[in-house]
PDB file of C-alpha atoms in Angstrom:
ATOM      1  CA  UNK A 855      47.763  18.739 -11.257  1.00  0.00           C
ATOM      2  CA  UNK A 856      44.399  20.431 -11.790  1.00  0.00           C
ATOM      3  CA  UNK A 857      44.612  21.175 -15.506  1.00  0.00           C
ATOM      4  CA  UNK A 858      42.477  19.128 -17.854  1.00  0.00           C
ATOM      5  CA  UNK A 859      44.691  16.930 -20.014  1.00  0.00           C
ATOM      6  CA  UNK A 860      43.505  15.156 -23.142  1.00  0.00           C
ATOM      7  CA  UNK A 861      44.830  12.303 -25.244  1.00  0.00           C
ATOM      8  CA  UNK A 862      43.863  11.806 -28.872  1.00  0.00           C
ATOM      9  CA  UNK A 863      44.737   8.166 -29.327  1.00  0.00           C
ATOM     10  CA  UNK A 864      44.889   5.749 -26.404  1.00  0.00           C
ATOM     11  CA  UNK A 865      47.583   3.295 -27.447  1.00  0.00           C
ATOM     12  CA  UNK A 866      50.425   1.894 -25.351  1.00  0.00           C
ATOM     13  CA  UNK A 867      52.415   5.115 -25.013  1.00  0.00           C
ATOM     14  CA  UNK A 868      49.364   7.210 -24.142  1.00  0.00           C
ATOM     15  CA  UNK A 869      48.257   4.615 -21.593  1.00  0.00           C
ATOM     16  CA  UNK A 870      51.695   4.589 -19.960  1.00  0.00           C
ATOM     17  CA  UNK A 871      51.756   8.389 -19.733  1.00  0.00           C
ATOM     18  CA  UNK A 872      48.286   8.432 -18.186  1.00  0.00           C
ATOM     19  CA  UNK A 873      49.191   5.713 -15.662  1.00  0.00           C
ATOM     20  CA  UNK A 874      52.353   7.576 -14.652  1.00  0.00           C
ATOM     21  CA  UNK A 875      50.397  10.798 -14.327  1.00  0.00           C
ATOM     22  CA  UNK A 876      47.758   9.203 -12.119  1.00  0.00           C
ATOM     23  CA  UNK A 877      50.350   7.417  -9.960  1.00  0.00           C
ATOM     24  CA  UNK A 878      52.089  10.746  -9.342  1.00  0.00           C
ATOM     25  CA  UNK A 879      48.906  12.807  -9.030  1.00  0.00           C
ATOM     26  CA  UNK A 880      46.094  10.439  -7.875  1.00  0.00           C
ATOM     27  CA  UNK A 881      43.367  13.066  -8.308  1.00  0.00           C
ATOM     28  CA  UNK A 882      44.384  13.681 -11.927  1.00  0.00           C
ATOM     29  CA  UNK A 883      42.096  10.896 -13.191  1.00  0.00           C
ATOM     30  CA  UNK A 884      39.150  13.290 -12.966  1.00  0.00           C
ATOM     31  CA  UNK A 885      40.931  15.676 -15.335  1.00  0.00           C
ATOM     32  CA  UNK A 886      42.104  13.166 -17.971  1.00  0.00           C
ATOM     33  CA  UNK A 887      40.124  12.834 -21.202  1.00  0.00           C
ATOM     34  CA  UNK A 888      40.765  10.363 -24.013  1.00  0.00           C
ATOM     35  CA  UNK A 889      39.459   9.559 -27.463  1.00  0.00           C
ATOM     36  CA  UNK A 890      40.325   6.532 -29.524  1.00  0.00           C
ATOM     37  CA  UNK A 891      39.474   5.211 -32.971  1.00  0.00           C
ATOM     38  CA  UNK A 892      38.672   1.851 -31.359  1.00  0.00           C
ATOM     39  CA  UNK A 893      35.819   2.931 -29.098  1.00  0.00           C
ATOM     40  CA  UNK A 894      35.695  -0.346 -27.169  1.00  0.00           C
ATOM     41  CA  UNK A 895      39.396  -0.042 -26.277  1.00  0.00           C
ATOM     42  CA  UNK A 896      38.849   3.559 -25.213  1.00  0.00           C
ATOM     43  CA  UNK A 897      35.916   2.690 -22.967  1.00  0.00           C
ATOM     44  CA  UNK A 898      37.870  -0.218 -21.488  1.00  0.00           C
ATOM     45  CA  UNK A 899      40.712   2.141 -20.553  1.00  0.00           C
ATOM     46  CA  UNK A 900      38.154   4.582 -19.131  1.00  0.00           C
ATOM     47  CA  UNK A 901      36.858   1.917 -16.759  1.00  0.00           C
ATOM     48  CA  UNK A 902      40.318   0.622 -15.859  1.00  0.00           C
ATOM     49  CA  UNK A 903      41.781   4.026 -14.928  1.00  0.00           C
ATOM     50  CA  UNK A 904      38.571   5.857 -13.954  1.00  0.00           C
ATOM     51  CA  UNK A 905      39.169   8.599 -16.536  1.00  0.00           C
ATOM     52  CA  UNK A 906      36.892  10.353 -19.025  1.00  0.00           C
ATOM     53  CA  UNK A 907      36.163   8.959 -22.490  1.00  0.00           C
ATOM     54  CA  UNK A 908      35.124  11.217 -25.382  1.00  0.00           C
ATOM     55  CA  UNK A 909      33.286   9.890 -28.412  1.00  0.00           C
ATOM     56  CA  UNK A 910      35.412  11.973 -30.803  1.00  0.00           C
ATOM     57  CA  UNK A 911      38.642  13.961 -30.999  1.00  0.00           C
ATOM     58  CA  UNK A 912      36.921  17.340 -31.091  1.00  0.00           C
ATOM     59  CA  UNK A 913      35.306  16.723 -27.698  1.00  0.00           C
ATOM     60  CA  UNK A 914      38.773  16.172 -26.217  1.00  0.00           C
ATOM     61  CA  UNK A 915      39.926  19.533 -27.610  1.00  0.00           C
ATOM     62  CA  UNK A 916      36.853  21.302 -26.264  1.00  0.00           C
ATOM     63  CA  UNK A 917      37.314  19.802 -22.797  1.00  0.00           C
ATOM     64  CA  UNK A 918      41.058  20.239 -22.311  1.00  0.00           C
ATOM     65  CA  UNK A 919      43.647  22.978 -22.003  1.00  0.00           C
ATOM     66  CA  UNK A 920      46.501  20.560 -22.646  1.00  0.00           C
ATOM     67  CA  UNK A 921      46.303  17.682 -25.081  1.00  0.00           C
ATOM     68  CA  UNK A 922      48.534  14.974 -26.508  1.00  0.00           C
ATOM     69  CA  UNK A 923      48.321  13.782 -30.095  1.00  0.00           C
ATOM     70  CA  UNK A 924      49.220  10.097 -29.851  1.00  0.00           C
ATOM     71  CA  UNK A 925      48.275   8.803 -33.294  1.00  0.00           C
ATOM     72  CA  UNK A 926      50.452   7.184 -35.937  1.00  0.00           C
ATOM     73  CA  UNK A 927      52.304   9.533 -38.335  1.00  0.00           C
ATOM     74  CA  UNK A 928      50.171   8.415 -41.276  1.00  0.00           C
ATOM     75  CA  UNK A 929      47.047   9.649 -39.459  1.00  0.00           C
ATOM     76  CA  UNK A 930      48.462  13.002 -38.359  1.00  0.00           C
ATOM     77  CA  UNK A 931      47.240  15.125 -41.247  1.00  0.00           C
ATOM     78  CA  UNK A 932      43.700  13.785 -40.919  1.00  0.00           C
ATOM     79  CA  UNK A 933      43.592  14.463 -37.171  1.00  0.00           C
ATOM     80  CA  UNK A 934      45.113  17.944 -37.396  1.00  0.00           C
ATOM     81  CA  UNK A 935      42.600  19.012 -40.055  1.00  0.00           C
ATOM     82  CA  UNK A 936      39.761  17.591 -37.942  1.00  0.00           C
ATOM     83  CA  UNK A 937      40.652  19.508 -34.781  1.00  0.00           C
ATOM     84  CA  UNK A 938      42.173  22.674 -36.282  1.00  0.00           C
ATOM     85  CA  UNK A 939      39.075  24.863 -35.996  1.00  0.00           C
ATOM     86  CA  UNK A 940      38.527  23.960 -32.355  1.00  0.00           C
ATOM     87  CA  UNK A 941      41.996  24.581 -30.892  1.00  0.00           C
ATOM     88  CA  UNK A 942      42.352  27.634 -28.678  1.00  0.00           C
ATOM     89  CA  UNK A 943      45.433  29.839 -28.891  1.00  0.00           C
ATOM     90  CA  UNK A 944      45.883  29.087 -25.171  1.00  0.00           C
ATOM     91  CA  UNK A 945      45.893  25.317 -25.721  1.00  0.00           C
ATOM     92  CA  UNK A 946      49.123  23.395 -25.257  1.00  0.00           C
ATOM     93  CA  UNK A 947      49.633  20.786 -27.975  1.00  0.00           C
ATOM     94  CA  UNK A 948      52.007  17.883 -27.269  1.00  0.00           C
ATOM     95  CA  UNK A 949      52.917  15.784 -30.295  1.00  0.00           C
ATOM     96  CA  UNK A 950      54.290  12.254 -30.028  1.00  0.00           C
ATOM     97  CA  UNK A 951      55.351  10.830 -33.388  1.00  0.00           C
ATOM     98  CA  UNK A 952      58.621  10.132 -35.160  1.00  0.00           C
ATOM     99  CA  UNK A 953      59.203  12.203 -38.270  1.00  0.00           C
ATOM    100  CA  UNK A 954      56.520  14.803 -37.458  1.00  0.00           C
ATOM    101  CA  UNK A 955      58.278  18.122 -36.928  1.00  0.00           C
ATOM    102  CA  UNK A 956      56.975  21.234 -35.220  1.00  0.00           C
ATOM    103  CA  UNK A 957      57.274  23.020 -38.579  1.00  0.00           C
ATOM    104  CA  UNK A 958      55.019  20.390 -40.154  1.00  0.00           C
ATOM    105  CA  UNK A 959      52.356  20.907 -37.489  1.00  0.00           C
ATOM    106  CA  UNK A 960      52.647  24.694 -37.747  1.00  0.00           C
ATOM    107  CA  UNK A 961      52.293  24.412 -41.512  1.00  0.00           C
ATOM    108  CA  UNK A 962      48.819  22.950 -40.974  1.00  0.00           C
ATOM    109  CA  UNK A 963      47.650  24.755 -37.839  1.00  0.00           C
ATOM    110  CA  UNK A 964      49.526  28.048 -38.149  1.00  0.00           C
ATOM    111  CA  UNK A 965      52.419  29.540 -36.194  1.00  0.00           C
ATOM    112  CA  UNK A 966      50.475  31.068 -33.293  1.00  0.00           C
ATOM    113  CA  UNK A 967      49.842  27.812 -31.420  1.00  0.00           C
ATOM    114  CA  UNK A 968      51.829  26.381 -28.501  1.00  0.00           C
ATOM    115  CA  UNK A 969      53.448  23.158 -29.687  1.00  0.00           C
ATOM    116  CA  UNK A 970      55.700  20.686 -27.887  1.00  0.00           C
ATOM    117  CA  UNK A 971      57.279  17.702 -29.558  1.00  0.00           C
ATOM    118  CA  UNK A 972      58.050  14.780 -27.230  1.00  0.00           C
ATOM    119  CA  UNK A 973      59.662  11.448 -28.066  1.00  0.00           C
ATOM    120  CA  UNK A 974      59.494   8.866 -25.240  1.00  0.00           C
ATOM    121  CA  UNK A 975      61.176   5.484 -25.582  1.00  0.00           C
ATOM    122  CA  UNK A 976      59.792   2.030 -24.832  1.00  0.00           C
ATOM    123  CA  UNK A 977      61.217   1.978 -21.297  1.00  0.00           C
ATOM    124  CA  UNK A 978      58.505   4.407 -20.155  1.00  0.00           C
ATOM    125  CA  UNK A 979      56.425   1.235 -19.780  1.00  0.00           C
ATOM    126  CA  UNK A 980      58.510   0.394 -16.678  1.00  0.00           C
ATOM    127  CA  UNK A 981      58.842   4.038 -15.565  1.00  0.00           C
ATOM    128  CA  UNK A 982      62.527   4.258 -16.520  1.00  0.00           C
ATOM    129  CA  UNK A 983      62.069   5.807 -19.946  1.00  0.00           C
ATOM    130  CA  UNK A 984      63.952   8.580 -21.698  1.00  0.00           C
ATOM    131  CA  UNK A 985      61.912  11.345 -23.312  1.00  0.00           C
ATOM    132  CA  UNK A 986      63.385  14.061 -25.511  1.00  0.00           C
ATOM    133  CA  UNK A 987      61.413  17.308 -25.631  1.00  0.00           C
ATOM    134  CA  UNK A 988      61.410  20.339 -27.945  1.00  0.00           C
ATOM    135  CA  UNK A 989      59.059  23.303 -28.010  1.00  0.00           C
ATOM    136  CA  UNK A 990      58.300  26.286 -30.202  1.00  0.00           C
ATOM    137  CA  UNK A 991      58.724  29.844 -28.968  1.00  0.00           C
ATOM    138  CA  UNK A 992      55.053  30.192 -27.992  1.00  0.00           C
ATOM    139  CA  UNK A 993      55.419  27.728 -25.112  1.00  0.00           C
ATOM    140  CA  UNK A 994      56.079  29.393 -21.756  1.00  0.00           C
ATOM    141  CA  UNK A 995      58.594  28.143 -19.203  1.00  0.00           C
ATOM    142  CA  UNK A 996      55.731  27.173 -16.883  1.00  0.00           C
ATOM    143  CA  UNK A 997      54.081  25.126 -19.631  1.00  0.00           C
ATOM    144  CA  UNK A 998      57.360  23.429 -20.512  1.00  0.00           C
ATOM    145  CA  UNK A 999      57.846  22.542 -16.848  1.00  0.00           C
ATOM    146  CA  UNK A1000      54.376  20.986 -16.837  1.00  0.00           C
ATOM    147  CA  UNK A1001      55.342  18.764 -19.772  1.00  0.00           C
ATOM    148  CA  UNK A1002      58.604  17.865 -18.034  1.00  0.00           C
ATOM    149  CA  UNK A1003      56.717  16.921 -14.856  1.00  0.00           C
ATOM    150  CA  UNK A1004      54.415  14.629 -16.824  1.00  0.00           C
ATOM    151  CA  UNK A1005      57.265  12.787 -18.536  1.00  0.00           C
ATOM    152  CA  UNK A1006      59.470  12.717 -15.443  1.00  0.00           C
ATOM    153  CA  UNK A1007      56.701  10.654 -13.839  1.00  0.00           C
ATOM    154  CA  UNK A1008      57.617   7.807 -16.233  1.00  0.00           C
ATOM    155  CA  UNK A1009      61.380   8.209 -16.350  1.00  0.00           C
ATOM    156  CA  UNK A1010      63.677  11.062 -17.301  1.00  0.00           C
ATOM    157  CA  UNK A1011      62.818  13.972 -19.594  1.00  0.00           C
ATOM    158  CA  UNK A1012      65.243  16.398 -21.171  1.00  0.00           C
ATOM    159  CA  UNK A1013      64.795  19.472 -23.382  1.00  0.00           C
ATOM    160  CA  UNK A1014      66.793  19.579 -26.610  1.00  0.00           C
ATOM    161  CA  UNK A1015      66.861  21.808 -29.702  1.00  0.00           C
ATOM    162  CA  UNK A1016      64.583  20.370 -32.351  1.00  0.00           C
ATOM    163  CA  UNK A1017      67.372  20.158 -34.914  1.00  0.00           C
ATOM    164  CA  UNK A1018      68.904  17.478 -32.659  1.00  0.00           C
ATOM    165  CA  UNK A1019      65.700  15.673 -31.669  1.00  0.00           C
ATOM    166  CA  UNK A1020      65.967  13.113 -34.467  1.00  0.00           C
ATOM    167  CA  UNK A1021      69.405  11.893 -33.423  1.00  0.00           C
ATOM    168  CA  UNK A1022      68.354  12.112 -29.761  1.00  0.00           C
ATOM    169  CA  UNK A1023      65.341   9.950 -30.630  1.00  0.00           C
ATOM    170  CA  UNK A1024      67.575   7.405 -32.341  1.00  0.00           C
ATOM    171  CA  UNK A1025      70.001   6.973 -29.455  1.00  0.00           C
ATOM    172  CA  UNK A1026      67.184   6.841 -26.886  1.00  0.00           C
ATOM    173  CA  UNK A1027      64.239   5.261 -28.728  1.00  0.00           C
ATOM    174  CA  UNK A1028      66.011   2.948 -31.208  1.00  0.00           C
ATOM    175  CA  UNK A1029      68.790   1.935 -28.836  1.00  0.00           C
ATOM    176  CA  UNK A1030      66.639  -0.439 -26.732  1.00  0.00           C
ATOM    177  CA  UNK A1031      66.543  -2.727 -29.783  1.00  0.00           C
ATOM    178  CA  UNK A1032      70.332  -2.551 -30.119  1.00  0.00           C
ATOM    179  CA  UNK A1033      70.853  -3.104 -26.401  1.00  0.00           C
ATOM    180  CA  UNK A1034      68.459  -6.077 -26.504  1.00  0.00           C
ATOM    181  CA  UNK A1035      70.469  -7.539 -29.393  1.00  0.00           C
ATOM    182  CA  UNK A1036      73.683  -7.095 -27.395  1.00  0.00           C
ATOM    183  CA  UNK A1037      72.104  -8.748 -24.350  1.00  0.00           C
ATOM    184  CA  UNK A1038      70.938 -11.617 -26.544  1.00  0.00           C
ATOM    185  CA  UNK A1039      74.399 -11.997 -28.084  1.00  0.00           C
ATOM    186  CA  UNK A1040      76.118 -11.995 -24.692  1.00  0.00           C
ATOM    187  CA  UNK A1041      73.640 -14.595 -23.437  1.00  0.00           C
ATOM    188  CA  UNK A1042      74.198 -16.679 -26.579  1.00  0.00           C
ATOM    189  CA  UNK A1043      77.912 -16.619 -25.762  1.00  0.00           C
ATOM    190  CA  UNK A1044      77.132 -17.954 -22.306  1.00  0.00           C
ATOM    191  CA  UNK A1045      74.908 -20.678 -23.752  1.00  0.00           C
ATOM    192  CA  UNK A1046      77.676 -21.610 -26.182  1.00  0.00           C
ATOM    193  CA  UNK A1047      79.910 -22.205 -23.191  1.00  0.00           C
ATOM    194  CA  UNK A1048      77.322 -24.408 -21.460  1.00  0.00           C
ATOM    195  CA  UNK A1049      75.222 -21.979 -19.417  1.00  0.00           C
ATOM    196  CA  UNK A1050      71.412 -22.265 -19.312  1.00  0.00           C
ATOM    197  CA  UNK A1051      69.656 -19.558 -21.321  1.00  0.00           C
ATOM    198  CA  UNK A1052      67.398 -18.311 -18.526  1.00  0.00           C
ATOM    199  CA  UNK A1053      70.352 -17.741 -16.202  1.00  0.00           C
ATOM    200  CA  UNK A1054      72.403 -16.176 -18.998  1.00  0.00           C
ATOM    201  CA  UNK A1055      69.659 -13.622 -19.716  1.00  0.00           C
ATOM    202  CA  UNK A1056      69.262 -12.858 -15.999  1.00  0.00           C
ATOM    203  CA  UNK A1057      72.988 -12.300 -15.436  1.00  0.00           C
ATOM    204  CA  UNK A1058      73.514 -10.220 -18.553  1.00  0.00           C
ATOM    205  CA  UNK A1059      70.422  -8.031 -18.077  1.00  0.00           C
ATOM    206  CA  UNK A1060      71.298  -7.341 -14.437  1.00  0.00           C
ATOM    207  CA  UNK A1061      74.882  -6.502 -15.397  1.00  0.00           C
ATOM    208  CA  UNK A1062      73.690  -4.101 -18.114  1.00  0.00           C
ATOM    209  CA  UNK A1063      71.258  -2.449 -15.720  1.00  0.00           C
ATOM    210  CA  UNK A1064      73.958  -2.070 -13.070  1.00  0.00           C
ATOM    211  CA  UNK A1065      76.427  -0.633 -15.568  1.00  0.00           C
ATOM    212  CA  UNK A1066      73.891   1.933 -16.774  1.00  0.00           C
ATOM    213  CA  UNK A1067      73.076   2.864 -13.169  1.00  0.00           C
ATOM    214  CA  UNK A1068      76.755   3.488 -12.418  1.00  0.00           C
ATOM    215  CA  UNK A1069      77.041   5.770 -15.441  1.00  0.00           C
ATOM    216  CA  UNK A1070      73.900   7.723 -14.477  1.00  0.00           C
ATOM    217  CA  UNK A1071      74.024   7.756 -10.668  1.00  0.00           C
ATOM    218  CA  UNK A1072      77.796   7.908 -10.154  1.00  0.00           C
ATOM    219  CA  UNK A1073      78.437   9.963 -13.292  1.00  0.00           C
ATOM    220  CA  UNK A1074      81.081   7.488 -14.382  1.00  0.00           C
ATOM    221  CA  UNK A1075      82.456   7.848 -17.895  1.00  0.00           C
ATOM    222  CA  UNK A1076      81.863   4.619 -19.884  1.00  0.00           C
ATOM    223  CA  UNK A1077      85.568   4.476 -20.695  1.00  0.00           C
ATOM    224  CA  UNK A1078      86.386   4.661 -16.992  1.00  0.00           C
ATOM    225  CA  UNK A1079      84.175   1.649 -16.271  1.00  0.00           C
ATOM    226  CA  UNK A1080      85.789  -0.280 -19.118  1.00  0.00           C
ATOM    227  CA  UNK A1081      89.241   0.488 -17.713  1.00  0.00           C
ATOM    228  CA  UNK A1082      88.195  -0.501 -14.180  1.00  0.00           C
ATOM    229  CA  UNK A1083      87.422  -4.068 -15.226  1.00  0.00           C
ATOM    230  CA  UNK A1084      90.173  -4.438 -17.846  1.00  0.00           C
ATOM    231  CA  UNK A1085      93.242  -5.725 -16.001  1.00  0.00           C
ATOM    232  CA  UNK A1086      96.598  -5.876 -17.842  1.00  0.00           C
ATOM    233  CA  UNK A1087      96.784  -9.080 -19.906  1.00  0.00           C
ATOM    234  CA  UNK A1088      93.472 -10.088 -18.340  1.00  0.00           C
ATOM    235  CA  UNK A1089      90.293 -11.745 -19.562  1.00  0.00           C
ATOM    236  CA  UNK A1090      88.222  -8.591 -20.115  1.00  0.00           C
ATOM    237  CA  UNK A1091      90.828  -6.752 -22.186  1.00  0.00           C
ATOM    238  CA  UNK A1092      91.104  -9.832 -24.401  1.00  0.00           C
ATOM    239  CA  UNK A1093      87.396  -9.559 -25.127  1.00  0.00           C
ATOM    240  CA  UNK A1094      87.654  -5.782 -25.642  1.00  0.00           C
ATOM    241  CA  UNK A1095      90.496  -6.356 -28.111  1.00  0.00           C
ATOM    242  CA  UNK A1096      88.416  -8.810 -30.130  1.00  0.00           C
ATOM    243  CA  UNK A1097      85.441  -6.446 -30.229  1.00  0.00           C
ATOM    244  CA  UNK A1098      87.654  -3.562 -31.373  1.00  0.00           C
ATOM    245  CA  UNK A1099      89.413  -5.757 -33.944  1.00  0.00           C
ATOM    246  CA  UNK A1100      86.041  -6.622 -35.481  1.00  0.00           C
ATOM    247  CA  UNK A1101      84.798  -3.029 -35.680  1.00  0.00           C
ATOM    248  CA  UNK A1102      82.368  -3.068 -32.743  1.00  0.00           C
ATOM    249  CA  UNK A1103      82.275   0.711 -32.279  1.00  0.00           C
ATOM    250  CA  UNK A1104      82.119   1.574 -35.971  1.00  0.00           C
ATOM    251  CA  UNK A1105      79.282  -0.904 -36.582  1.00  0.00           C
ATOM    252  CA  UNK A1106      77.210   0.781 -33.855  1.00  0.00           C
ATOM    253  CA  UNK A1107      77.988   4.255 -35.205  1.00  0.00           C
ATOM    254  CA  UNK A1108      77.056   3.178 -38.730  1.00  0.00           C
ATOM    255  CA  UNK A1109      73.749   1.830 -37.415  1.00  0.00           C
ATOM    256  CA  UNK A1110      72.998   5.242 -35.881  1.00  0.00           C
ATOM    257  CA  UNK A1111      73.878   6.905 -39.173  1.00  0.00           C
ATOM    258  CA  UNK A1112      71.550   4.532 -41.065  1.00  0.00           C
ATOM    259  CA  UNK A1113      68.717   5.302 -38.637  1.00  0.00           C
ATOM    260  CA  UNK A1114      69.301   9.027 -39.084  1.00  0.00           C
ATOM    261  CA  UNK A1115      69.090   8.733 -42.865  1.00  0.00           C
ATOM    262  CA  UNK A1116      65.858   6.775 -42.492  1.00  0.00           C
ATOM    263  CA  UNK A1117      64.207   9.283 -40.159  1.00  0.00           C
ATOM    264  CA  UNK A1118      65.218  12.143 -42.477  1.00  0.00           C
ATOM    265  CA  UNK A1119      63.562  10.345 -45.391  1.00  0.00           C
ATOM    266  CA  UNK A1120      60.356   9.988 -43.339  1.00  0.00           C
ATOM    267  CA  UNK A1121      60.486  13.664 -42.395  1.00  0.00           C
ATOM    268  CA  UNK A1122      61.048  14.711 -46.020  1.00  0.00           C
ATOM    269  CA  UNK A1123      57.928  12.783 -47.036  1.00  0.00           C
ATOM    270  CA  UNK A1124      55.900  14.944 -44.643  1.00  0.00           C
ATOM    271  CA  UNK A1125      57.091  18.232 -46.140  1.00  0.00           C
TER     272      UNK A1125
END
């Protein structure tokens, strides 16, 4: 990894990406450049990871061939206008923000730039994240593979058409909150029956992690796993019946629909 890679914004996601990059490619620290609105935080990260700190966003653009924009959506327009005149046509721009489409960025910068949109979820912080990736037609296969390599260092990355990236973001980036609620509810059920809370959380979290691993590693269909542990007239099927009777699946699907409506409203505000 000998390309110079920049990060405008050095928050939690940017820091995680940088750490994953350096763990995978130890010499990459010499080629990583960051800028941050909070200069003290930026310099602190510079010292911690032995990377390069730039006093402003433009210096990052001038130094790097590839750069991430890791600022909040409300600050996007300001940042894009600031750096627009300094971006090379050969630069690779990687955007990380919900509700900021490639079309929106192209509307400000123009259509001749190479733009990738990436949406990592919170689990990248433990290197088991899910990142959805879309790119415009200016991005080459080699450049897309570079982006995939970066995000695969902190989990799993997958390319998807941008018209599906919002729903992909919801089921990968919003779902940790839903899964955490389910874990909490299962643990509450254990506590209700007399179990200590710390043990209940440990058992439920491990069971969820193991179930997910079986689906991913063994390519088991979720329905197959449900059937495997649901014996005729048994305990598990009784619980499944109660969940189905109370609309468990439809409630989850309606939550996804509500999230989709919300993200569309945020996107519409940016048009």
